[in-house]
PDB file of C-alpha atoms in Angstrom:
ATOM      1  CA  UNK U   1     -14.112 -42.374 -34.199  1.00  0.00           C
ATOM      2  CA  UNK U   2     -11.375 -43.314 -36.652  1.00  0.00           C
ATOM      3  CA  UNK U   3      -7.798 -42.811 -36.211  1.00  0.00           C
ATOM      4  CA  UNK U   4      -6.088 -40.687 -39.043  1.00  0.00           C
ATOM      5  CA  UNK U   5      -2.082 -40.677 -37.705  1.00  0.00           C
ATOM      6  CA  UNK U   6       0.536 -38.163 -39.465  1.00  0.00           C
ATOM      7  CA  UNK U   7       4.117 -38.399 -38.916  1.00  0.00           C
ATOM      8  CA  UNK U   8       6.301 -37.018 -38.204  1.00  0.00           C
ATOM      9  CA  UNK U   9       4.675 -34.579 -35.684  1.00  0.00           C
ATOM     10  CA  UNK U  10       7.279 -32.010 -36.614  1.00  0.00           C
ATOM     11  CA  UNK U  11       9.878 -31.571 -38.630  1.00  0.00           C
ATOM     12  CA  UNK U  12      12.882 -29.081 -39.502  1.00  0.00           C
ATOM     13  CA  UNK U  13      14.794 -28.806 -42.763  1.00  0.00           C
ATOM     14  CA  UNK U  14      17.153 -26.812 -44.129  1.00  0.00           C
ATOM     15  CA  UNK U  15      16.172 -24.567 -47.155  1.00  0.00           C
ATOM     16  CA  UNK U  16      16.797 -26.661 -50.429  1.00  0.00           C
ATOM     17  CA  UNK U  17      16.004 -30.131 -48.494  1.00  0.00           C
ATOM     18  CA  UNK U  18      13.738 -32.649 -49.845  1.00  0.00           C
ATOM     19  CA  UNK U  19      11.120 -34.009 -47.423  1.00  0.00           C
ATOM     20  CA  UNK U  20       8.222 -36.233 -47.174  1.00  0.00           C
ATOM     21  CA  UNK U  21       5.595 -36.929 -44.501  1.00  0.00           C
ATOM     22  CA  UNK U  22       3.093 -39.491 -43.840  1.00  0.00           C
ATOM     23  CA  UNK U  23      -0.559 -39.980 -43.185  1.00  0.00           C
ATOM     24  CA  UNK U  24      -2.128 -43.288 -42.253  1.00  0.00           C
ATOM     25  CA  UNK U  25      -5.756 -44.029 -42.384  1.00  0.00           C
ATOM     26  CA  UNK U  26      -8.133 -46.554 -42.227  1.00  0.00           C
ATOM     27  CA  UNK U  27      -8.390 -48.782 -45.321  1.00  0.00           C
ATOM     28  CA  UNK U  28     -11.950 -49.975 -45.185  1.00  0.00           C
ATOM     29  CA  UNK U  29     -14.547 -47.406 -45.754  1.00  0.00           C
ATOM     30  CA  UNK U  30     -12.532 -45.139 -47.640  1.00  0.00           C
ATOM     31  CA  UNK U  31     -13.971 -42.489 -49.803  1.00  0.00           C
ATOM     32  CA  UNK U  32     -11.536 -39.721 -50.270  1.00  0.00           C
ATOM     33  CA  UNK U  33      -8.513 -38.210 -48.701  1.00  0.00           C
ATOM     34  CA  UNK U  34      -7.453 -34.674 -48.581  1.00  0.00           C
ATOM     35  CA  UNK U  35      -4.491 -32.660 -47.953  1.00  0.00           C
ATOM     36  CA  UNK U  36      -4.344 -29.013 -46.719  1.00  0.00           C
ATOM     37  CA  UNK U  37      -1.536 -26.617 -45.565  1.00  0.00           C
ATOM     38  CA  UNK U  38      -2.284 -24.529 -42.847  1.00  0.00           C
ATOM     39  CA  UNK U  39      -0.217 -21.181 -42.088  1.00  0.00           C
ATOM     40  CA  UNK U  40       0.092 -19.450 -38.965  1.00  0.00           C
ATOM     41  CA  UNK U  41      -2.692 -17.021 -38.429  1.00  0.00           C
ATOM     42  CA  UNK U  42      -4.258 -18.135 -41.994  1.00  0.00           C
ATOM     43  CA  UNK U  43      -6.903 -20.695 -42.916  1.00  0.00           C
ATOM     44  CA  UNK U  44      -6.341 -23.866 -43.955  1.00  0.00           C
ATOM     45  CA  UNK U  45      -5.668 -24.048 -47.874  1.00  0.00           C
ATOM     46  CA  UNK U  46      -6.403 -27.171 -50.002  1.00  0.00           C
ATOM     47  CA  UNK U  47      -3.631 -28.770 -51.542  1.00  0.00           C
ATOM     48  CA  UNK U  48      -4.932 -32.163 -53.061  1.00  0.00           C
ATOM     49  CA  UNK U  49      -8.072 -34.179 -53.208  1.00  0.00           C
ATOM     50  CA  UNK U  50      -7.541 -37.632 -53.935  1.00  0.00           C
ATOM     51  CA  UNK U  51      -9.888 -40.705 -54.211  1.00  0.00           C
ATOM     52  CA  UNK U  52      -8.124 -43.509 -56.537  1.00  0.00           C
ATOM     53  CA  UNK U  53      -5.747 -46.222 -55.271  1.00  0.00           C
ATOM     54  CA  UNK U  54      -2.239 -45.567 -57.011  1.00  0.00           C
ATOM     55  CA  UNK U  55      -3.205 -41.959 -57.606  1.00  0.00           C
ATOM     56  CA  UNK U  56      -0.593 -39.403 -57.837  1.00  0.00           C
ATOM     57  CA  UNK U  57      -0.944 -35.687 -57.574  1.00  0.00           C
ATOM     58  CA  UNK U  58       1.313 -32.565 -57.941  1.00  0.00           C
ATOM     59  CA  UNK U  59       1.223 -28.924 -57.546  1.00  0.00           C
ATOM     60  CA  UNK U  60       4.624 -27.066 -58.140  1.00  0.00           C
ATOM     61  CA  UNK U  61       7.128 -28.889 -55.857  1.00  0.00           C
ATOM     62  CA  UNK U  62       4.401 -30.561 -53.928  1.00  0.00           C
ATOM     63  CA  UNK U  63       3.225 -33.980 -54.876  1.00  0.00           C
ATOM     64  CA  UNK U  64       1.197 -36.622 -53.204  1.00  0.00           C
ATOM     65  CA  UNK U  65       0.368 -40.544 -53.577  1.00  0.00           C
ATOM     66  CA  UNK U  66      -1.959 -42.793 -52.133  1.00  0.00           C
ATOM     67  CA  UNK U  67      -2.368 -46.142 -51.325  1.00  0.00           C
ATOM     68  CA  UNK U  68      -6.036 -46.957 -50.237  1.00  0.00           C
ATOM     69  CA  UNK U  69      -5.344 -50.780 -49.954  1.00  0.00           C
ATOM     70  CA  UNK U  70      -2.709 -50.318 -47.420  1.00  0.00           C
ATOM     71  CA  UNK U  71      -4.080 -47.117 -45.949  1.00  0.00           C
ATOM     72  CA  UNK U  72      -1.501 -44.253 -46.496  1.00  0.00           C
ATOM     73  CA  UNK U  73      -0.636 -41.249 -48.290  1.00  0.00           C
ATOM     74  CA  UNK U  74       2.689 -39.654 -48.759  1.00  0.00           C
ATOM     75  CA  UNK U  75       2.994 -35.774 -49.288  1.00  0.00           C
ATOM     76  CA  UNK U  76       6.342 -34.901 -50.573  1.00  0.00           C
ATOM     77  CA  UNK U  77       8.130 -31.204 -50.962  1.00  0.00           C
ATOM     78  CA  UNK U  78      10.963 -31.007 -53.238  1.00  0.00           C
ATOM     79  CA  UNK U  79      13.639 -28.273 -52.615  1.00  0.00           C
ATOM     80  CA  UNK U  80      11.898 -26.858 -49.516  1.00  0.00           C
ATOM     81  CA  UNK U  81      11.641 -22.944 -49.263  1.00  0.00           C
ATOM     82  CA  UNK U  82      11.014 -20.692 -46.031  1.00  0.00           C
ATOM     83  CA  UNK U  83       7.324 -20.230 -47.236  1.00  0.00           C
ATOM     84  CA  UNK U  84       6.684 -24.116 -47.225  1.00  0.00           C
ATOM     85  CA  UNK U  85       6.739 -23.665 -43.374  1.00  0.00           C
ATOM     86  CA  UNK U  86       3.226 -24.701 -42.248  1.00  0.00           C
ATOM     87  CA  UNK U  87       1.256 -27.697 -40.676  1.00  0.00           C
ATOM     88  CA  UNK U  88       0.309 -30.198 -43.413  1.00  0.00           C
ATOM     89  CA  UNK U  89      -3.027 -31.622 -42.536  1.00  0.00           C
ATOM     90  CA  UNK U  90      -4.643 -34.882 -43.973  1.00  0.00           C
ATOM     91  CA  UNK U  91      -8.046 -35.477 -43.658  1.00  0.00           C
ATOM     92  CA  UNK U  92     -10.097 -38.759 -44.566  1.00  0.00           C
ATOM     93  CA  UNK U  93     -13.663 -38.914 -45.652  1.00  0.00           C
ATOM     94  CA  UNK U  94     -15.656 -42.359 -45.132  1.00  0.00           C
ATOM     95  CA  UNK U  95     -18.424 -43.962 -46.559  1.00  0.00           C
ATOM     96  CA  UNK U  96     -20.371 -42.871 -43.987  1.00  0.00           C
ATOM     97  CA  UNK U  97     -20.237 -38.976 -44.347  1.00  0.00           C
ATOM     98  CA  UNK U  98     -18.026 -38.406 -41.803  1.00  0.00           C
ATOM     99  CA  UNK U  99     -14.512 -36.566 -42.720  1.00  0.00           C
ATOM    100  CA  UNK U 100     -11.752 -37.366 -39.932  1.00  0.00           C
ATOM    101  CA  UNK U 101      -8.593 -35.091 -39.467  1.00  0.00           C
ATOM    102  CA  UNK U 102      -5.098 -35.995 -38.508  1.00  0.00           C
ATOM    103  CA  UNK U 103      -3.285 -33.879 -36.155  1.00  0.00           C
ATOM    104  CA  UNK U 104      -0.855 -32.683 -38.658  1.00  0.00           C
ATOM    105  CA  UNK U 105       2.604 -32.348 -39.489  1.00  0.00           C
ATOM    106  CA  UNK U 106       4.438 -29.130 -38.456  1.00  0.00           C
ATOM    107  CA  UNK U 107       7.277 -28.278 -40.879  1.00  0.00           C
ATOM    108  CA  UNK U 108       9.825 -25.457 -40.364  1.00  0.00           C
ATOM    109  CA  UNK U 109      12.185 -24.531 -43.112  1.00  0.00           C
ATOM    110  CA  UNK U 110      15.490 -22.956 -41.938  1.00  0.00           C
ATOM    111  CA  UNK U 111      17.015 -20.451 -44.569  1.00  0.00           C
TER     112      UNK U 111
ATOM    113  CA  UNK R   1     -14.912 -12.897 -55.923  1.00  0.00           C
ATOM    114  CA  UNK R   2     -15.285 -12.886 -52.165  1.00  0.00           C
ATOM    115  CA  UNK R   3     -14.120 -15.513 -50.102  1.00  0.00           C
ATOM    116  CA  UNK R   4     -15.835 -17.435 -47.357  1.00  0.00           C
ATOM    117  CA  UNK R   5     -16.735 -14.810 -44.584  1.00  0.00           C
ATOM    118  CA  UNK R   6     -17.693 -15.674 -40.815  1.00  0.00           C
ATOM    119  CA  UNK R   7     -19.006 -13.264 -38.161  1.00  0.00           C
ATOM    120  CA  UNK R   8     -18.056 -12.514 -35.390  1.00  0.00           C
ATOM    121  CA  UNK R   9     -14.507 -13.012 -35.702  1.00  0.00           C
ATOM    122  CA  UNK R  10     -14.231 -13.183 -31.999  1.00  0.00           C
ATOM    123  CA  UNK R  11     -16.987 -13.764 -29.445  1.00  0.00           C
ATOM    124  CA  UNK R  12     -16.470 -13.726 -25.803  1.00  0.00           C
ATOM    125  CA  UNK R  13     -19.327 -15.221 -23.654  1.00  0.00           C
ATOM    126  CA  UNK R  14     -20.179 -16.194 -20.176  1.00  0.00           C
ATOM    127  CA  UNK R  15     -20.961 -19.565 -19.454  1.00  0.00           C
ATOM    128  CA  UNK R  16     -24.416 -20.858 -19.887  1.00  0.00           C
ATOM    129  CA  UNK R  17     -25.357 -18.173 -22.400  1.00  0.00           C
ATOM    130  CA  UNK R  18     -26.527 -19.020 -26.022  1.00  0.00           C
ATOM    131  CA  UNK R  19     -24.144 -18.071 -29.079  1.00  0.00           C
ATOM    132  CA  UNK R  20     -24.843 -17.908 -32.960  1.00  0.00           C
ATOM    133  CA  UNK R  21     -21.818 -18.201 -35.207  1.00  0.00           C
ATOM    134  CA  UNK R  22     -22.481 -17.349 -38.929  1.00  0.00           C
ATOM    135  CA  UNK R  23     -20.908 -18.383 -42.070  1.00  0.00           C
ATOM    136  CA  UNK R  24     -21.190 -16.959 -45.440  1.00  0.00           C
ATOM    137  CA  UNK R  25     -19.997 -19.115 -48.209  1.00  0.00           C
ATOM    138  CA  UNK R  26     -18.809 -18.254 -51.470  1.00  0.00           C
ATOM    139  CA  UNK R  27     -21.436 -17.265 -54.062  1.00  0.00           C
ATOM    140  CA  UNK R  28     -22.699 -20.181 -55.889  1.00  0.00           C
ATOM    141  CA  UNK R  29     -21.317 -22.756 -53.417  1.00  0.00           C
ATOM    142  CA  UNK R  30     -23.730 -25.323 -52.483  1.00  0.00           C
ATOM    143  CA  UNK R  31     -21.761 -27.196 -50.080  1.00  0.00           C
ATOM    144  CA  UNK R  32     -20.814 -25.814 -46.251  1.00  0.00           C
ATOM    145  CA  UNK R  33     -18.954 -27.243 -43.848  1.00  0.00           C
ATOM    146  CA  UNK R  34     -18.151 -26.554 -40.206  1.00  0.00           C
ATOM    147  CA  UNK R  35     -15.232 -27.336 -37.901  1.00  0.00           C
ATOM    148  CA  UNK R  36     -13.846 -26.250 -34.777  1.00  0.00           C
ATOM    149  CA  UNK R  37     -10.135 -26.666 -33.025  1.00  0.00           C
ATOM    150  CA  UNK R  38     -10.055 -26.470 -29.748  1.00  0.00           C
ATOM    151  CA  UNK R  39      -7.159 -25.339 -27.878  1.00  0.00           C
ATOM    152  CA  UNK R  40      -3.984 -27.839 -28.332  1.00  0.00           C
ATOM    153  CA  UNK R  41      -6.197 -29.954 -30.322  1.00  0.00           C
ATOM    154  CA  UNK R  42      -6.540 -31.255 -33.701  1.00  0.00           C
ATOM    155  CA  UNK R  43      -9.320 -29.941 -36.417  1.00  0.00           C
ATOM    156  CA  UNK R  44     -12.784 -31.632 -35.803  1.00  0.00           C
ATOM    157  CA  UNK R  45     -15.373 -31.845 -38.198  1.00  0.00           C
ATOM    158  CA  UNK R  46     -18.910 -30.827 -37.121  1.00  0.00           C
ATOM    159  CA  UNK R  47     -21.115 -31.072 -40.093  1.00  0.00           C
ATOM    160  CA  UNK R  48     -22.011 -30.682 -43.514  1.00  0.00           C
ATOM    161  CA  UNK R  49     -24.867 -29.555 -45.883  1.00  0.00           C
ATOM    162  CA  UNK R  50     -25.151 -30.232 -49.309  1.00  0.00           C
ATOM    163  CA  UNK R  51     -27.588 -27.584 -50.131  1.00  0.00           C
ATOM    164  CA  UNK R  52     -30.188 -26.968 -47.008  1.00  0.00           C
ATOM    165  CA  UNK R  53     -29.765 -30.618 -45.752  1.00  0.00           C
ATOM    166  CA  UNK R  54     -27.310 -32.118 -43.384  1.00  0.00           C
ATOM    167  CA  UNK R  55     -26.913 -35.848 -44.462  1.00  0.00           C
ATOM    168  CA  UNK R  56     -25.602 -36.430 -41.049  1.00  0.00           C
ATOM    169  CA  UNK R  57     -25.358 -34.755 -37.811  1.00  0.00           C
ATOM    170  CA  UNK R  58     -23.727 -37.172 -35.474  1.00  0.00           C
ATOM    171  CA  UNK R  59     -20.362 -35.138 -35.573  1.00  0.00           C
ATOM    172  CA  UNK R  60     -22.035 -32.275 -33.344  1.00  0.00           C
ATOM    173  CA  UNK R  61     -20.487 -32.743 -29.806  1.00  0.00           C
ATOM    174  CA  UNK R  62     -23.777 -32.597 -27.814  1.00  0.00           C
ATOM    175  CA  UNK R  63     -27.295 -31.707 -28.394  1.00  0.00           C
ATOM    176  CA  UNK R  64     -26.531 -28.155 -27.148  1.00  0.00           C
ATOM    177  CA  UNK R  65     -25.091 -27.578 -30.756  1.00  0.00           C
ATOM    178  CA  UNK R  66     -27.111 -27.098 -33.939  1.00  0.00           C
ATOM    179  CA  UNK R  67     -26.640 -25.743 -37.501  1.00  0.00           C
ATOM    180  CA  UNK R  68     -29.084 -24.793 -40.087  1.00  0.00           C
ATOM    181  CA  UNK R  69     -28.798 -23.159 -43.316  1.00  0.00           C
ATOM    182  CA  UNK R  70     -31.597 -21.789 -45.402  1.00  0.00           C
ATOM    183  CA  UNK R  71     -31.682 -20.554 -49.116  1.00  0.00           C
ATOM    184  CA  UNK R  72     -28.843 -22.610 -50.099  1.00  0.00           C
ATOM    185  CA  UNK R  73     -26.517 -20.108 -48.491  1.00  0.00           C
ATOM    186  CA  UNK R  74     -25.881 -18.547 -45.210  1.00  0.00           C
ATOM    187  CA  UNK R  75     -25.569 -21.022 -42.388  1.00  0.00           C
ATOM    188  CA  UNK R  76     -25.769 -20.590 -38.490  1.00  0.00           C
ATOM    189  CA  UNK R  77     -24.084 -22.783 -35.964  1.00  0.00           C
ATOM    190  CA  UNK R  78     -25.815 -22.335 -32.409  1.00  0.00           C
ATOM    191  CA  UNK R  79     -24.397 -23.348 -29.366  1.00  0.00           C
ATOM    192  CA  UNK R  80     -27.049 -23.420 -26.482  1.00  0.00           C
ATOM    193  CA  UNK R  81     -25.922 -22.878 -22.637  1.00  0.00           C
ATOM    194  CA  UNK R  82     -22.339 -22.529 -23.934  1.00  0.00           C
ATOM    195  CA  UNK R  83     -19.780 -24.400 -21.575  1.00  0.00           C
ATOM    196  CA  UNK R  84     -15.829 -23.609 -20.944  1.00  0.00           C
ATOM    197  CA  UNK R  85     -15.074 -26.437 -23.200  1.00  0.00           C
ATOM    198  CA  UNK R  86     -16.908 -24.969 -26.225  1.00  0.00           C
ATOM    199  CA  UNK R  87     -14.245 -22.298 -26.404  1.00  0.00           C
ATOM    200  CA  UNK R  88     -12.408 -22.849 -29.720  1.00  0.00           C
ATOM    201  CA  UNK R  89     -11.899 -21.406 -33.102  1.00  0.00           C
ATOM    202  CA  UNK R  90     -15.245 -22.370 -35.129  1.00  0.00           C
ATOM    203  CA  UNK R  91     -14.006 -22.893 -39.151  1.00  0.00           C
ATOM    204  CA  UNK R  92     -16.543 -22.898 -41.956  1.00  0.00           C
ATOM    205  CA  UNK R  93     -15.662 -23.769 -45.546  1.00  0.00           C
ATOM    206  CA  UNK R  94     -17.417 -23.906 -48.855  1.00  0.00           C
ATOM    207  CA  UNK R  95     -17.309 -25.782 -52.310  1.00  0.00           C
ATOM    208  CA  UNK R  96     -19.044 -26.060 -55.254  1.00  0.00           C
ATOM    209  CA  UNK R  97     -20.659 -28.990 -54.042  1.00  0.00           C
ATOM    210  CA  UNK R  98     -21.301 -31.322 -57.216  1.00  0.00           C
ATOM    211  CA  UNK R  99     -19.482 -34.058 -55.028  1.00  0.00           C
ATOM    212  CA  UNK R 100     -19.219 -32.553 -51.409  1.00  0.00           C
ATOM    213  CA  UNK R 101     -16.735 -35.160 -50.403  1.00  0.00           C
ATOM    214  CA  UNK R 102     -14.248 -34.954 -53.176  1.00  0.00           C
ATOM    215  CA  UNK R 103     -14.668 -30.815 -53.714  1.00  0.00           C
ATOM    216  CA  UNK R 104     -12.067 -28.430 -53.068  1.00  0.00           C
ATOM    217  CA  UNK R 105     -12.694 -26.411 -49.752  1.00  0.00           C
ATOM    218  CA  UNK R 106     -12.484 -23.125 -49.213  1.00  0.00           C
ATOM    219  CA  UNK R 107     -11.863 -21.990 -45.629  1.00  0.00           C
ATOM    220  CA  UNK R 108     -13.027 -18.906 -43.912  1.00  0.00           C
ATOM    221  CA  UNK R 109     -11.056 -17.010 -41.384  1.00  0.00           C
ATOM    222  CA  UNK R 110     -12.937 -18.506 -38.249  1.00  0.00           C
ATOM    223  CA  UNK R 111     -14.617 -17.502 -35.275  1.00  0.00           C
ATOM    224  CA  UNK R 112     -12.862 -17.543 -31.981  1.00  0.00           C
ATOM    225  CA  UNK R 113     -15.184 -18.348 -29.201  1.00  0.00           C
ATOM    226  CA  UNK R 114     -14.176 -17.781 -25.580  1.00  0.00           C
ATOM    227  CA  UNK R 115     -16.531 -18.911 -22.813  1.00  0.00           C
ATOM    228  CA  UNK R 116     -15.714 -17.246 -19.301  1.00  0.00           C
TER     229      UNK R 116
END
């Protein structure tokens, strides 16, 4: 079983603050990295799928970067809003058809 | 169009009984994935199907777990001789499936299984 680590485990920010969190994964046998947002009482929602080293993706105020050589990805949220409150999960596909999830970063945006 | 649906939404069973959980993917999606989240744990990948075949079943927690998919659509996750540690929310997702591991996955609402 591979370790996919996310930090911090939880985060409280004020509305309007920008924030970022980290996903660390094994740099060997990399195939793809996924980011999800999971709101309480809802299903996970896909944010990004990233495959190439140096890749950057953006969706509104949320963006992500990928470094496959050193095994990390950053998720950034610019100007956090209360509706951004959720758990953000990253997940790593290896070349062997297994998909490993991190334990998530729980974000609370305080109005 | 309709999203991924799962049934039942809640299932309470007694230890030792068999249960079947069903997933209906989005129409036209060829890849289907099963996950579970046990209480206080993260999301755990169980298995995925490309069409009717599963490339790797090693993510299934034990030989009491099996999954099948027929007709490239509906999938059933079966747990035989349920144990209390099987209590969890079981989530299903589907994707278009051209390249399953880089597809965007769309999740269903989950089945909450409680084993007494």
